[in-house]
Short mmCIF file of C-alpha atoms in Angstrom, two decimals:
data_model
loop_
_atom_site.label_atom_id
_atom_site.label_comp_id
_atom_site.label_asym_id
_atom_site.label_seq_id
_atom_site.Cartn_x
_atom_site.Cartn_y
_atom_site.Cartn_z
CA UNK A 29 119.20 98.08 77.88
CA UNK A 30 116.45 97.65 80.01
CA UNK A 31 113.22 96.00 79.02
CA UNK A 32 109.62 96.07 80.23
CA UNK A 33 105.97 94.68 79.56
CA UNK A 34 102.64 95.08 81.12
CA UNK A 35 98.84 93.32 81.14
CA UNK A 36 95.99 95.28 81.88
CA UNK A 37 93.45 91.79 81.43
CA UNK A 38 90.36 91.00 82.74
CA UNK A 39 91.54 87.62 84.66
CA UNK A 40 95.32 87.27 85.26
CA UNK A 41 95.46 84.67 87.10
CA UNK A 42 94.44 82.54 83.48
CA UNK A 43 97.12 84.57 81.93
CA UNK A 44 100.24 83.12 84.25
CA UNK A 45 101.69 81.51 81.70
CA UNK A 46 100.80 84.28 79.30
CA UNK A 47 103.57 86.74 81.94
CA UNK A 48 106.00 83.69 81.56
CA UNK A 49 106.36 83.76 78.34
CA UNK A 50 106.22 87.64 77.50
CA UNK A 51 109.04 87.66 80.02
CA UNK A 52 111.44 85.09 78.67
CA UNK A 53 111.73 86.82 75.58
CA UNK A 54 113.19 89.63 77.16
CA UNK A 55 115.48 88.38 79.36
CA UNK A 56 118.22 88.67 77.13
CA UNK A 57 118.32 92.45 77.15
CA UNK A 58 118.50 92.80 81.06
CA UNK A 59 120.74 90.54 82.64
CA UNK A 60 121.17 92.23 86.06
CA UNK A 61 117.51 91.71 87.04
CA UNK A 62 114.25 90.35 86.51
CA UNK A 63 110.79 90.38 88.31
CA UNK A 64 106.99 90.49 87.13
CA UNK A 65 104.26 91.70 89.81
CA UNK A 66 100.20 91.03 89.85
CA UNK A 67 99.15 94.52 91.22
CA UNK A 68 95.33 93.71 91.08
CA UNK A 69 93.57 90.16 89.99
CA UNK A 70 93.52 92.48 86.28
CA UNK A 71 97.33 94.31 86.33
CA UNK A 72 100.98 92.75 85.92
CA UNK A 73 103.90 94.56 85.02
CA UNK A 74 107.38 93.04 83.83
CA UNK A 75 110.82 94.43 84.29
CA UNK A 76 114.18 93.46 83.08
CA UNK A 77 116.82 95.30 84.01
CA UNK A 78 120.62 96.14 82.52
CA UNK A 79 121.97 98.41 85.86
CA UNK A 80 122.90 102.02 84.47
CA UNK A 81 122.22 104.53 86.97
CA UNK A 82 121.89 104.17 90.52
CA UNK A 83 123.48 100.74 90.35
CA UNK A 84 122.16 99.17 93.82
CA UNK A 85 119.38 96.69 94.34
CA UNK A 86 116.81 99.33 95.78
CA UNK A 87 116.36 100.47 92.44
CA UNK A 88 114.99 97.51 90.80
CA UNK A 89 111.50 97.62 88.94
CA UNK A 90 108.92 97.26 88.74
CA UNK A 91 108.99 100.04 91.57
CA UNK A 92 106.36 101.40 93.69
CA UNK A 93 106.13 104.83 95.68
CA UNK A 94 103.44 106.26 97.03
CA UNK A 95 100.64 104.42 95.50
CA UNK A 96 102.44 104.67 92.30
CA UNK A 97 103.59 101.51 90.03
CA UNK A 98 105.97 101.82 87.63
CA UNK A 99 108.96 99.79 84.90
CA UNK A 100 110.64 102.14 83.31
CA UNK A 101 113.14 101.66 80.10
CA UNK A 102 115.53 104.37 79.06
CA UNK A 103 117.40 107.36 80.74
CA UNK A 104 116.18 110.38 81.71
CA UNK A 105 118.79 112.56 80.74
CA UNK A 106 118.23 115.55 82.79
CA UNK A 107 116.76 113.82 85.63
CA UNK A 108 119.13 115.36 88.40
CA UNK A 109 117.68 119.23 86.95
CA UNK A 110 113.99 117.82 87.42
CA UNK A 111 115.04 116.46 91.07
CA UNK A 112 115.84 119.86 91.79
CA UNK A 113 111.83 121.18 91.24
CA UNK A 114 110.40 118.65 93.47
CA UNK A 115 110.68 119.60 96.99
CA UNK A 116 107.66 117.42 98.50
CA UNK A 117 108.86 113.81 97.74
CA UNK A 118 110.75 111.84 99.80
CA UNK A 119 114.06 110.08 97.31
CA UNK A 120 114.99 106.69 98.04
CA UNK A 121 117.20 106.10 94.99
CA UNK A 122 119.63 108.29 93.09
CA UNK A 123 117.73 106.89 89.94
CA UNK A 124 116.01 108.51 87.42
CA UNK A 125 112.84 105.82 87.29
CA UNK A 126 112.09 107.49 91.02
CA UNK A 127 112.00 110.78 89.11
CA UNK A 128 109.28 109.93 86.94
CA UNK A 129 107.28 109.65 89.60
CA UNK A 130 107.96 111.98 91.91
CA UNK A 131 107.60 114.15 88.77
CA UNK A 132 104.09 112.76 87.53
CA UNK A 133 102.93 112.74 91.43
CA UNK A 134 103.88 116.67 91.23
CA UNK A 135 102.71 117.19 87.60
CA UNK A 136 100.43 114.64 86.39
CA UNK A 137 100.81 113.77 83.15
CA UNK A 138 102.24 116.60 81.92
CA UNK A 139 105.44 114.92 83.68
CA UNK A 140 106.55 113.83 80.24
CA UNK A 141 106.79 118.15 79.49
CA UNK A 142 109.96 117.99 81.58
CA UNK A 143 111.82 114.56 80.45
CA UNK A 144 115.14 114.91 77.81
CA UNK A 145 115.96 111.66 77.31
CA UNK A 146 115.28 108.41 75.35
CA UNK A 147 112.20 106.13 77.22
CA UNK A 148 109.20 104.20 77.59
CA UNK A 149 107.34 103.61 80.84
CA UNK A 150 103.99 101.80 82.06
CA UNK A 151 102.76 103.21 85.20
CA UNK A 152 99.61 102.37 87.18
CA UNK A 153 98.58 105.13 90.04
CA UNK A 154 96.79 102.65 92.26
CA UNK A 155 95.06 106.11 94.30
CA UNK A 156 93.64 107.35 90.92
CA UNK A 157 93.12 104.21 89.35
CA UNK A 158 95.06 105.74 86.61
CA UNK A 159 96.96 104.23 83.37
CA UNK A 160 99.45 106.05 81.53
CA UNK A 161 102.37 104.94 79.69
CA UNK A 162 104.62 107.18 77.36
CA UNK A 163 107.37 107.29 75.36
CA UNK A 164 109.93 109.57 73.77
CA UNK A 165 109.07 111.90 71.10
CA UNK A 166 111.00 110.01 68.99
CA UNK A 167 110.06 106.55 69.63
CA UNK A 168 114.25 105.57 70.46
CA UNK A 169 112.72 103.28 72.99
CA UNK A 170 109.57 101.92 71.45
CA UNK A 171 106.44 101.09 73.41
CA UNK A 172 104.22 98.74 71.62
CA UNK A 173 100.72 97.46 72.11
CA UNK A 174 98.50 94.73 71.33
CA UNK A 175 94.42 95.25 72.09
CA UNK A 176 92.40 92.73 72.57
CA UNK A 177 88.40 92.64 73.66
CA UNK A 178 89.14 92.18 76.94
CA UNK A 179 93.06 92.97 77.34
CA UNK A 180 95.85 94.96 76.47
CA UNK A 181 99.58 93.37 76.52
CA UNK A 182 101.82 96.65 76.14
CA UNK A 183 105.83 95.20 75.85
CA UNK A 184 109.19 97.14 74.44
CA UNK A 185 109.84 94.91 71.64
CA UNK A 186 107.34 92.94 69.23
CA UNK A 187 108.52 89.74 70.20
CA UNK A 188 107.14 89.95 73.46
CA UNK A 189 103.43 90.72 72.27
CA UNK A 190 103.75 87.83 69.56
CA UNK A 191 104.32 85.04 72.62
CA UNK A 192 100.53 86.04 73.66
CA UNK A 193 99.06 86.85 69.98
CA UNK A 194 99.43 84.83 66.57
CA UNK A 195 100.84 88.11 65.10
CA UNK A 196 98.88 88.13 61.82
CA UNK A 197 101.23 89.85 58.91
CA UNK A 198 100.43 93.08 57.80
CA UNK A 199 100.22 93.20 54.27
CA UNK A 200 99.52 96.90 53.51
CA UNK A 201 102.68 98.17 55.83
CA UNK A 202 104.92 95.27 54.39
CA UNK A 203 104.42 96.28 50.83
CA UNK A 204 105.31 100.20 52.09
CA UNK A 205 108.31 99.16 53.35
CA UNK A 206 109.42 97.25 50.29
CA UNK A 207 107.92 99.62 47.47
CA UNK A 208 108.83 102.78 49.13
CA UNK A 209 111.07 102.00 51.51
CA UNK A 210 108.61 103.84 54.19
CA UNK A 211 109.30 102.66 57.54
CA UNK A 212 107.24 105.18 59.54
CA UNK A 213 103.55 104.22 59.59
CA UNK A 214 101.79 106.67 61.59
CA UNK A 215 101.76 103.47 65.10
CA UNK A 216 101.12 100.25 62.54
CA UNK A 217 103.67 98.03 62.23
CA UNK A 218 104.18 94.78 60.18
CA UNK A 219 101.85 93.12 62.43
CA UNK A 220 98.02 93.76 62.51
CA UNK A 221 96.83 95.05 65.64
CA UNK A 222 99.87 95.50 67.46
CA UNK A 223 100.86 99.49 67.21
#
């Protein structure tokens, strides 16, 4: 499957090697595509890309329409129903990452009301100056953040995160996990800081 990062940071151009490195690590899980984009001197996004649905080239991420930024990891499963309520966009792709924002350009972000699927998506509305990411209720494809002072790396596996920040054990969820067998920790995870 797909997999996707993004920096919201105060300078990226220092951080170049920082959106290197995040992206390496991810490589592995989408073979069919890669690309990272600076949006603003303070927003990158990452994609990599295993091709699923709409199979050509025009609907490689990160993606833009509109104003609208988006990488997108997971399938929207009834995209094609959604498609059908949104009269006032103009469709370039037959994929589903298009839907999500032709659906949060027509709902805001109340967009996620409407998904069935299993995803995780960063998207920056460039009009609004607007973050908002989301996953699935269930967390199948995981989101996960690291906050920093004056950043935060958001990336769909750990791994990613721990190329920018030392990834400091957390002791309190570890011993959970082994005493209890508790793997659900309300966003920690067995690294402090990153949720």
């Amino acid at each position: 499957m797909c997999r996707i990062f993004g920096i919201f940071d105060t300078n990226i151009e220092s951080k170049k090697e920082n959106l290197h490195r995040m992206s390496q690590v991810l490589q592995h899980r989408g073979p069919d595509f890669y690309q990272t984009i600076t949006l603003k001197k303070n927003i990158a996004f990452g994609h990599t890309r295993l091709k699923i649905i709409d199979l050509d080239n025009r609907s490689n991420q990160p993606m833009e329409r509109n104003g609208i930024y988006i990488v997108f990891n997971g399938e929207i499963y009834n995209y094609l129903e959604i498609k059908k309520e949104i009269n006032d966009f103009e469709f370039k792709t037959s994929s589903d990452t298009e839907i999500i924002i032709a659906a949060y350009l027509k709902w805001g972000d109340k967009c996620v009301e409407k998904f069935s699927g299993m995803f995780a998506f960063i998207l920056w509305d460039s009009r609004k100056k607007i973050f908002f990411c989301s996953r699935d209720r269930l967390g199948i494809k995981p989101l996960y953040f690291f906050k920093s002072k004056n950043a935060i790396y958001l990336a769909s596996e750990i791994k990613s995160i721990l190329q920018i920040s030392k990834g400091t054990i957390n002791e309190k969820i570890i011993y959970l996990y082994l005493k209890h067998k508790i793997y659900e920790f309300e966003g920690e995870t067995f690294f402090k800081n990153i949720y």
